[in-house]
Coordinates of C-alpha atoms in Angstrom, one line a residue:
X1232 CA 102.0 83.0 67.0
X1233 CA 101.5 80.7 70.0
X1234 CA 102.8 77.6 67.4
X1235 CA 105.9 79.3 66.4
X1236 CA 109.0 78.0 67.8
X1237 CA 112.2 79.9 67.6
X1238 CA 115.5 77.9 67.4
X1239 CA 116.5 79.3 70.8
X1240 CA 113.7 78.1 72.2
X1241 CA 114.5 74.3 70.4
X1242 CA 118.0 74.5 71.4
X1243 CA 117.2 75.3 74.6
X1244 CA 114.4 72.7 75.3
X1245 CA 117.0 70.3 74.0
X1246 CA 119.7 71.5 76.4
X1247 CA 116.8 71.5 79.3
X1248 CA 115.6 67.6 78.2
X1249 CA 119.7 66.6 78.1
X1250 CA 120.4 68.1 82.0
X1251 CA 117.1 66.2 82.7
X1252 CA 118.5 63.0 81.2
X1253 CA 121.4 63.5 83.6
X1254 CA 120.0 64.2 86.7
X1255 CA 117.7 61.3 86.1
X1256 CA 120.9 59.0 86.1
X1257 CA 122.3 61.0 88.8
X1258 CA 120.2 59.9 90.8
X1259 CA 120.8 56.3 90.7
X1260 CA 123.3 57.6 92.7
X1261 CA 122.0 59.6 95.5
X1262 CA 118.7 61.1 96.4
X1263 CA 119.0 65.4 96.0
X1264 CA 116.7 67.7 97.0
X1265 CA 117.2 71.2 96.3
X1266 CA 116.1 74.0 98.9
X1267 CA 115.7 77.3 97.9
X1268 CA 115.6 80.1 101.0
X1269 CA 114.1 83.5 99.4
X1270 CA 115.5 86.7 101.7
X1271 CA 113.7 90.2 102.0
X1272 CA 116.0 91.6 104.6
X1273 CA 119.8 93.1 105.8
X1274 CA 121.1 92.5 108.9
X1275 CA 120.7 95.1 111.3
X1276 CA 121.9 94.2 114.9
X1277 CA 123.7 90.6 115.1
X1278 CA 124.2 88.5 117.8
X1279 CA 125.7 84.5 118.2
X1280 CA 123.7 81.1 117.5
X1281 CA 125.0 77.9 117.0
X1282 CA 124.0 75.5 114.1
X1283 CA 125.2 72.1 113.8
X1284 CA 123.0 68.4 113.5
X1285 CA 122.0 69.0 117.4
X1286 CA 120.7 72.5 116.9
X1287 CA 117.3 73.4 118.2
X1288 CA 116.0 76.6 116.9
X1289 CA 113.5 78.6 119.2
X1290 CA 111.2 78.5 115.7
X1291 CA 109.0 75.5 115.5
X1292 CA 109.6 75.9 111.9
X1293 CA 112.6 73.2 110.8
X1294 CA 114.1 72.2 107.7
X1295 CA 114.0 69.0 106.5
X1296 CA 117.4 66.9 106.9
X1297 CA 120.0 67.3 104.0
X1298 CA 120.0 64.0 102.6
X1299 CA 123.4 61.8 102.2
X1300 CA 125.3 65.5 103.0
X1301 CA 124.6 67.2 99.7
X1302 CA 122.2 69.4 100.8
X1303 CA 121.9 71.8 98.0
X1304 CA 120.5 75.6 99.5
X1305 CA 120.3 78.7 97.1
X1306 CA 119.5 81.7 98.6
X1307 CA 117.3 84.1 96.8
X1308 CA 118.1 87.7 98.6
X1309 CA 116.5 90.7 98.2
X1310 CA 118.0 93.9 99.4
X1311 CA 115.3 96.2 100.7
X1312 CA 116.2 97.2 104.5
X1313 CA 118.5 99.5 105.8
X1314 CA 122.1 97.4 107.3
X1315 CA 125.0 98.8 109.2
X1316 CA 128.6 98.5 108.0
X1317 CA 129.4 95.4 105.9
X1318 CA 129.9 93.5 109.3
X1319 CA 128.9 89.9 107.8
X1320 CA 132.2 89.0 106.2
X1321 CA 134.3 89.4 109.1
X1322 CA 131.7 87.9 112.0
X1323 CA 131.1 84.7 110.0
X1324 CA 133.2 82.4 110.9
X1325 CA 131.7 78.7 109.4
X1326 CA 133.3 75.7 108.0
X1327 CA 132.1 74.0 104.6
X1328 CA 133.7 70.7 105.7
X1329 CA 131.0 67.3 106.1
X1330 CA 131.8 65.8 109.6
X1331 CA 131.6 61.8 108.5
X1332 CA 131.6 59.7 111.6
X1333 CA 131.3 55.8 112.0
X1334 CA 128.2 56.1 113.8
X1335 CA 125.5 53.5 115.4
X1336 CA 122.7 53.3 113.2
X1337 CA 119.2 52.4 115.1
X1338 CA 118.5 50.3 111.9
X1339 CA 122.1 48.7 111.6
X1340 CA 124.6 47.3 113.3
X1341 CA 126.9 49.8 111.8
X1342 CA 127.0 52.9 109.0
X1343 CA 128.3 56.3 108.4
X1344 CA 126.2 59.2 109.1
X1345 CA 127.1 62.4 107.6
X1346 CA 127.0 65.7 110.0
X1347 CA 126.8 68.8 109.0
X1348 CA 129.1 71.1 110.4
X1349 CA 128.6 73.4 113.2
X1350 CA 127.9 77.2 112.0
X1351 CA 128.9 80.0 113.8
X1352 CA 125.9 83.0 112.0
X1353 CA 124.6 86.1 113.2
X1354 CA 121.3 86.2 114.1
X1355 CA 119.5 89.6 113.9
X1356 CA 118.1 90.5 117.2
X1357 CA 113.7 91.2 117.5
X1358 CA 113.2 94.8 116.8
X1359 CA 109.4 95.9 116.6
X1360 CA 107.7 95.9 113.3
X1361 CA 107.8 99.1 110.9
X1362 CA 104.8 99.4 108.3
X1363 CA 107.3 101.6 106.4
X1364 CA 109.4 98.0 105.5
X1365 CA 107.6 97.1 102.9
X1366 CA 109.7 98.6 100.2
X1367 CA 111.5 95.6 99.7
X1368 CA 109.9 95.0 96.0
X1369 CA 113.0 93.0 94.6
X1370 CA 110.7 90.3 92.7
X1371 CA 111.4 87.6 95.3
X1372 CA 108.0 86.6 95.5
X1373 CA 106.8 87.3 92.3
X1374 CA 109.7 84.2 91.2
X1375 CA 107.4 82.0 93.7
X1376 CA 104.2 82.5 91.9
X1377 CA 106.0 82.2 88.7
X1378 CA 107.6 78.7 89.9
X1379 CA 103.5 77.7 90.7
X1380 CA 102.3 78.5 87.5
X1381 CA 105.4 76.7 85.6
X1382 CA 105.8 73.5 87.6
X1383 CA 102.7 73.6 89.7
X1384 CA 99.6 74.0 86.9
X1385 CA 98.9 77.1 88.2
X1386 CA 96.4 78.7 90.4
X1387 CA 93.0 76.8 91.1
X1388 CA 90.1 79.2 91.1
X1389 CA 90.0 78.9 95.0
X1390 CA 93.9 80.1 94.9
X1391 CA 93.2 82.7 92.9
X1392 CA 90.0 84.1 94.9
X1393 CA 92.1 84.4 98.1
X1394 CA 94.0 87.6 96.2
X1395 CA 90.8 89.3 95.5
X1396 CA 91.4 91.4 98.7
X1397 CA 95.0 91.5 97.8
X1398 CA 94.1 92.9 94.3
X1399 CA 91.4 95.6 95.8
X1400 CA 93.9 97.0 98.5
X1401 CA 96.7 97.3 95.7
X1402 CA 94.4 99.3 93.7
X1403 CA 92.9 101.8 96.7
X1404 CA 96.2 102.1 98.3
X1405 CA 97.7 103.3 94.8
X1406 CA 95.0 105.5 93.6
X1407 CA 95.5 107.4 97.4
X1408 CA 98.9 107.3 97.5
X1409 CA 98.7 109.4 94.3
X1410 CA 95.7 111.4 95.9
X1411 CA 97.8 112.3 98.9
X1412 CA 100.9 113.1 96.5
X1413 CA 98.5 115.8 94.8
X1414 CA 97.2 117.0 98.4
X1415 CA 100.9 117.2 99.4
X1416 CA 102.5 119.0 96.7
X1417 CA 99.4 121.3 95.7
X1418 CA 98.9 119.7 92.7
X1419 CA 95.2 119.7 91.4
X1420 CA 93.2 117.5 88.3
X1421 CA 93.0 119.3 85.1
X1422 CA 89.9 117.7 84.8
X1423 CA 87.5 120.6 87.6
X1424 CA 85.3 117.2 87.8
X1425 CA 87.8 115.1 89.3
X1426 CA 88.6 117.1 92.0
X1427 CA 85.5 115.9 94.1
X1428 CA 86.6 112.4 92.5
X1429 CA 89.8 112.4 94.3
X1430 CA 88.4 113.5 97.4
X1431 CA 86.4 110.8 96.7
X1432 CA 88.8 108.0 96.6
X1433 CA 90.9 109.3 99.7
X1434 CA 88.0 108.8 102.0
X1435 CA 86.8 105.2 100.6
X1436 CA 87.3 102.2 103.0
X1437 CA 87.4 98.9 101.8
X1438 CA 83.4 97.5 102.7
X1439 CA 82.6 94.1 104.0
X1440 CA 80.8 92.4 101.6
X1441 CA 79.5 89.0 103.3
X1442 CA 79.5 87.3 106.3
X1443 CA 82.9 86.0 105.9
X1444 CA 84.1 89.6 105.8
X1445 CA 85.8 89.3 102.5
X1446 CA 86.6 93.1 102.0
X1447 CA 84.4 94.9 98.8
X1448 CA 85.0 97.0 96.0
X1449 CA 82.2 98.8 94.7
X1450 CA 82.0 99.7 90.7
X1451 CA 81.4 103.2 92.4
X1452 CA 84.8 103.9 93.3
X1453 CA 86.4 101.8 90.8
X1454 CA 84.8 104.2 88.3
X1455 CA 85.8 106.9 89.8
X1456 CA 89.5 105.7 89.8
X1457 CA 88.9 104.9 86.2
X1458 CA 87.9 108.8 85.8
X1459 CA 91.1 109.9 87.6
X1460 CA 93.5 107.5 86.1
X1461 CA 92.4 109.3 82.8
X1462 CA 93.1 112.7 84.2
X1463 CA 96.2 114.3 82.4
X1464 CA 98.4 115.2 85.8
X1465 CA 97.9 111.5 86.9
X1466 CA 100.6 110.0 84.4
X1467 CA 102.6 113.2 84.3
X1468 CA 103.0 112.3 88.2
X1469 CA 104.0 108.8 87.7
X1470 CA 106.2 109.6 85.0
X1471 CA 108.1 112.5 86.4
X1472 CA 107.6 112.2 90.5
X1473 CA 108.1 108.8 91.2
X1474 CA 111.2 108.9 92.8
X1475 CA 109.2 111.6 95.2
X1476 CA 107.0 109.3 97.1
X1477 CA 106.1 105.3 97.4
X1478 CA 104.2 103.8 95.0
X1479 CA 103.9 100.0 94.0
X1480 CA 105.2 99.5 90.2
X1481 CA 102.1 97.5 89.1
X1482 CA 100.0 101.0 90.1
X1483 CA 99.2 101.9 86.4
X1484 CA 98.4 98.1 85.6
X1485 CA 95.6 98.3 87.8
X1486 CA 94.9 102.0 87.0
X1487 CA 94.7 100.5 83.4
X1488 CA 92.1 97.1 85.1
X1489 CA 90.2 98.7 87.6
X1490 CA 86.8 98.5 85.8
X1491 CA 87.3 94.7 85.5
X1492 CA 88.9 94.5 88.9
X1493 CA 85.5 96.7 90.4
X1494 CA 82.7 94.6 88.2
X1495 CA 80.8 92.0 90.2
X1496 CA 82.0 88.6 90.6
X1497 CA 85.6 90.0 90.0
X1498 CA 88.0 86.6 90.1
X1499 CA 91.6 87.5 89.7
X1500 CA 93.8 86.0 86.6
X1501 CA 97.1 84.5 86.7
X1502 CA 98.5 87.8 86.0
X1503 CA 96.6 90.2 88.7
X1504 CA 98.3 87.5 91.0
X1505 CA 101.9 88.2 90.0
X1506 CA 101.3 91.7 90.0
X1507 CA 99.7 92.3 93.3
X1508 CA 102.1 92.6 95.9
X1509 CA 101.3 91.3 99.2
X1510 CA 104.1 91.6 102.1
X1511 CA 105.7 88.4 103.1
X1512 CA 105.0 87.4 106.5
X1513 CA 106.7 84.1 108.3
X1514 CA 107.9 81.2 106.2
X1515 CA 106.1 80.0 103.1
X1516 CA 107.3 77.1 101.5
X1517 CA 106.7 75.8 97.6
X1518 CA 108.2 72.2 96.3
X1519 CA 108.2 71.6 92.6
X1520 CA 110.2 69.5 90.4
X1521 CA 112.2 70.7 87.4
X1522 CA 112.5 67.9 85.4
X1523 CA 113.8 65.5 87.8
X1524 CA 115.5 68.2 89.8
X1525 CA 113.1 68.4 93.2
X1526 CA 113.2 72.0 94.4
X1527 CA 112.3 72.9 97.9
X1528 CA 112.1 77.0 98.2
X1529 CA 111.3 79.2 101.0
X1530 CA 110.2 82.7 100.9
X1531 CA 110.7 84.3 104.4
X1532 CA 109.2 87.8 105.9
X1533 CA 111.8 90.6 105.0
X1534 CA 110.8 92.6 107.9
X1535 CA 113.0 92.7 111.0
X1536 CA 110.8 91.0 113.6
X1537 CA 110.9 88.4 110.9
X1538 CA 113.9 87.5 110.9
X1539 CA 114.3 85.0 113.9
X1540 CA 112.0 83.0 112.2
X1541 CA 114.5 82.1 109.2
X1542 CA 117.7 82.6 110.3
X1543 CA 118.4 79.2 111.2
X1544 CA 117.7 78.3 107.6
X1545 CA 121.2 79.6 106.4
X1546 CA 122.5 76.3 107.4
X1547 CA 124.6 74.5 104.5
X1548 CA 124.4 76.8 101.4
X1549 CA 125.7 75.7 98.4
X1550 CA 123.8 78.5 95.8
X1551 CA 122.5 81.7 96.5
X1552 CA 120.2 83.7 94.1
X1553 CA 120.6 87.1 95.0
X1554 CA 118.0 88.8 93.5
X1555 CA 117.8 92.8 93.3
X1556 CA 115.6 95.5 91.4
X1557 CA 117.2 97.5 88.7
X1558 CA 114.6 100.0 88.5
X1559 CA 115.4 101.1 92.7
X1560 CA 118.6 102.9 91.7
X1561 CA 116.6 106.2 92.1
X1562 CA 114.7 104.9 95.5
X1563 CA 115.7 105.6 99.4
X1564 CA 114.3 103.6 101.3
X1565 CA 111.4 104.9 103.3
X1566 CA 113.0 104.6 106.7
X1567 CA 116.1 106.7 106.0
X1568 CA 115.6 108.9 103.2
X1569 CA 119.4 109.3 102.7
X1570 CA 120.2 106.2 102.0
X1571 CA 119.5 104.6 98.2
X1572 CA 118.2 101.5 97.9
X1573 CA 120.8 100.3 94.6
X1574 CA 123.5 101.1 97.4
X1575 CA 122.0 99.2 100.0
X1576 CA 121.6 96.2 97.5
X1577 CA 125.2 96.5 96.9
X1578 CA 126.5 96.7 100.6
X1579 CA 123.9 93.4 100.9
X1580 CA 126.0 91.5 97.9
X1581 CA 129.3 92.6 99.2
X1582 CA 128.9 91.1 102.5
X1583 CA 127.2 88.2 100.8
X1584 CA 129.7 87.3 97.9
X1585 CA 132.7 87.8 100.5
X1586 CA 131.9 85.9 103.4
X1587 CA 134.0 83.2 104.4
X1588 CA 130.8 81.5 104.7
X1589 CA 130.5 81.2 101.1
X1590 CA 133.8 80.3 99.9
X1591 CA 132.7 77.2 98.1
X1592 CA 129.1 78.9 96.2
X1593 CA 128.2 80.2 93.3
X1594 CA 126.2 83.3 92.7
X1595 CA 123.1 83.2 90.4
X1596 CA 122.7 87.5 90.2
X1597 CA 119.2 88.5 89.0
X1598 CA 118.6 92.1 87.9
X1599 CA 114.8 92.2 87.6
X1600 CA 112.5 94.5 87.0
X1601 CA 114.3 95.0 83.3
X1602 CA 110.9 96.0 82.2
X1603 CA 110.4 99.4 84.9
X1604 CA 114.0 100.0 84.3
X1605 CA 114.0 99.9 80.7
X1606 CA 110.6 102.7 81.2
X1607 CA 112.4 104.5 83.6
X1608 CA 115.9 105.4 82.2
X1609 CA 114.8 107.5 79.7
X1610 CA 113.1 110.1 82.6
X1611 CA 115.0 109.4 85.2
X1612 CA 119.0 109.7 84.7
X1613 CA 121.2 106.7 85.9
X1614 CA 124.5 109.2 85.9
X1615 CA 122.3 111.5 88.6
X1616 CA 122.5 109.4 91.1
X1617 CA 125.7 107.2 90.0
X1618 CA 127.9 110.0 89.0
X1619 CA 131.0 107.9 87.4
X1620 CA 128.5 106.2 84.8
X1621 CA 128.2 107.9 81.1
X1622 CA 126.5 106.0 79.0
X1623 CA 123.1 108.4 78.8
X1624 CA 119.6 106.2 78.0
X1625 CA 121.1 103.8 76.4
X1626 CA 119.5 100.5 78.3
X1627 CA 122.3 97.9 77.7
X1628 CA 124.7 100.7 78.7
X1629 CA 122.8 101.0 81.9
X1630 CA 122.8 97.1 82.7
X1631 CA 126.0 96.4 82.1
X1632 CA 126.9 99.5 84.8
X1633 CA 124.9 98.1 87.1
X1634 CA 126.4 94.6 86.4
X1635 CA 129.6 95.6 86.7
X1636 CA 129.2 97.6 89.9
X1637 CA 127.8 94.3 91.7
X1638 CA 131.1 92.2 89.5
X1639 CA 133.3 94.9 91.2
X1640 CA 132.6 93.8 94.7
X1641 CA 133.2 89.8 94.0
X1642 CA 136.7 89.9 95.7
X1643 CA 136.2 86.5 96.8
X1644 CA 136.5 85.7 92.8
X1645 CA 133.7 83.6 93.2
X1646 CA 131.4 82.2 89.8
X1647 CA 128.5 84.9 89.3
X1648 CA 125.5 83.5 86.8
X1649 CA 124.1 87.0 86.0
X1650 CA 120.3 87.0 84.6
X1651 CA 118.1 90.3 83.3
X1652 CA 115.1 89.4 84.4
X1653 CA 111.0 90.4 84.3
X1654 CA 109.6 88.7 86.9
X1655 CA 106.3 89.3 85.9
X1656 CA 106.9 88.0 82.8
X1657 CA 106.4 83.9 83.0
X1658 CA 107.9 83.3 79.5
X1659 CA 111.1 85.3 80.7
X1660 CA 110.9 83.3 84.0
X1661 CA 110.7 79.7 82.2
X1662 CA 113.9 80.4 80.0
X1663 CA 116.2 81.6 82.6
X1664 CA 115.5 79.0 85.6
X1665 CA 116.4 76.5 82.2
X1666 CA 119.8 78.2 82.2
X1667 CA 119.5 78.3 86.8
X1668 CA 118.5 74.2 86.2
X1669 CA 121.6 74.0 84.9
X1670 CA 123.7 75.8 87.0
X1671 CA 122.4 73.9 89.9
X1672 CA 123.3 70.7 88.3
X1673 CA 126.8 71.7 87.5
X1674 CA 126.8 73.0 91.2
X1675 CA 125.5 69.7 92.7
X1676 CA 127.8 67.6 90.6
X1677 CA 130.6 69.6 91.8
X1678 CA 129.6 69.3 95.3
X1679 CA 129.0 65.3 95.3
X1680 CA 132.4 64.9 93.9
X1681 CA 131.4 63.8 90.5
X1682 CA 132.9 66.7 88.6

């Protein structure tokens, strides 16, 4: 199968190698470099900061200078915190307009230097950390690995061993999380057994297995969550209680590995990687080329003491990539059990698509998580918690919906690029950023004048 070639794939390799040919002659005529800012959080409390070429953020963390004033910036958001009222659209008050001045030039006797303008953003305001913030499971950093393994060669087998601890916490904290469901609810193992089993797993701690205190997981416990994982109430609770308490969607992956993941001299795989989640802390940065397309892309903490740290990075956005689960229209989030997480993700677009600040971008929409949603519609009714949608189990039904819903708040008429998309699926990943490369192009064209 791996030598079979489908004509979409053909056409689309052929369309990808064409936008290559392009940019490469594109840039005979200016140097780009594209910057991508990934987003976890909403704005909660906002308060005044000015950007502009002689800005000097309290972060020692700075972006490099846009180059000839065609910065290009797509932000990849991901709605997972709680926000107040839409108050982004009417507080921004930027302009898109380059600043070109005749300007003394250390290096010449004369030249013009392109400034970017001033920006007036809000800034969210330090609040203290929350370990309940971690809901925000858009994808947004699954899309980073996936850009590694595409355009990077992958993970070396030192990358890969620094997830092993990652990998091991995913797996205890789900098989608990499950335990203390049962505890909670009253719920008991069919299997008599696997009663003590569970017990069991509650009390284990990760060990220290070596002087380096690289945390262990014993084939002891990762039998006995192998024993559990086969008891008959543990899928009934995933399958029917989800929506009742937190619980990472990669859970029965690992359930499924967790003899491989417990043997000795466990080293992860490129696909234990994208699946463990790991909250973002700070500002990680990736560069990569597409083609001859050089990407710059920064995946920021989601949590709110995190978001001082970024902020500043809003600076001269031409693309966002707003990225959103479809599979969290039947989550709250844990912070304020009232409020669902699709609606939330909504309020985030709305402010987003309708800011004055982004009068001039266009909006690359990615529904992920197709592949949970698609398992999930069938047990959990869309129409339950979006009462004006009728269109039962049907999956495309349920996308467009959702499609819709975000289309419905676009009163800025701006140009939305919508995607379905698995994150954790790399082959998925490769053929829509070929369709994104594109977009960007068109965008940058646009931008510089030549289209």
């Amino acid at each position: 199968m791996g030598g079979c070639v489908s004509k979409t794939d053909r056409a689309g390799k052929q369309r990808s190698d064409e936008i290559d040919k392009q940019i490469e002659e594109d840039n005979k005529r200016f140097k780009r470099e594209c910057k991508i800012l990934l987003l976890g959080a909403f704005f909660l409390r906002l308060s005044w900061i000015r950007l502009g070429a002689d800005c000097r953020c309290r972060s020692s963390f700075r972006l490099p200078p846009s180059f000839l004033g065609v910065p290009l910036v797509l932000v990849l958001a991901a709605a997972a915190l709680p926000i107040t009222p839409p108050l982004l659209p009417s507080l921004v008050r930027p302009s898109f307009r380059s600043l070109i001045y005749p300007t003394p030039h250390p290096d010449r006797r004369s030249s013009y230097v392109v400034r970017p303008p001033a920006l007036l953003i809000p800034v969210a305001v330090a609040a203290p950390p929350s370990p309940l913030l971690r809901s925000g499971e858009s994808g947004k950093s699954t899309i980073v690995k996936q850009m590694k393994i595409i355009h990077k060669n992958g993970f070396s087998p030192s990358e890969l061993a620094e997830y092993r601890p990652v990998v091991y916490k995913n797996v205890l904290d789900s098989a608990q999380q499950v335990v203390l469901y049962m505890r909670k609810t009253g719920m008991e193992c069919v299997e008599y057994a696997n009663r003590a089993l569970a017990e069991k797993i509650l009390d284990y701690r990760l060990e220290d297995g070596s002087a380096a205190r690289v945390p262990y997981f014993s084939p002891e416990i990762a039998e006995a969550i192998h024993q559990l994982w086969k008891d008959p109430i543990i899928p009934k609770i995933m399958d029917e209680h989800s929506s009742d308490f937190y619980l990472m969607d990669s859970a029965g992956y690992f359930f499924g590995e967790v003899l491989r993941i417990g043997s000795p001299g466990y080293l992860p795989n490129e696909t234990d990687v994208l699946r463990a989640r790991q909250k973002s802390v700070g500002i990680t940065e990736t560069r990569f080329t597409m083609g001859q397309l050089s990407i710059h892309m920064f995946d920021v903490g989601g949590q709110r003491s995190e978001r001082k740290k970024w902020i500043h990075c809003f600076e001269s956005v031409t693309s966002i990539i707003f990225c959103t689960a479809l599979s969290e229209y039947d989550q709250v989030l844990l912070e304020e059990k009232t409020q669902n997480r699709m609606a939330e993700s909504l309020v985030l677009f709305e402010s987003v698509i309708n800011s004055r600040w982004f009068l001039r971008t266009s909006i690359i929409l990615f529904l992920n998580k197709i592949d949970v949603f698609k398992n999930k519609l069938p047990r959990v009714a869309l129409e339950r918690y979006f009462p004006e949608y009728t269109g039962g189990p049907d999956i495309n039904k349920a996308a467009k919906y959702i499609l819709w819903k975000f289309m419905q708040a676009n009163r800025a008429r701006l140009s939305v690029y919508p995607h379905l998309t698995q994150a954790t699926d790399t082959t998925n990943i490769r053929l829509v950023f070929a369709a994104v490369k594109e977009t960007i192009l068109q965008n940058a064209l646009k931008d510089s004048g030549i289209l």
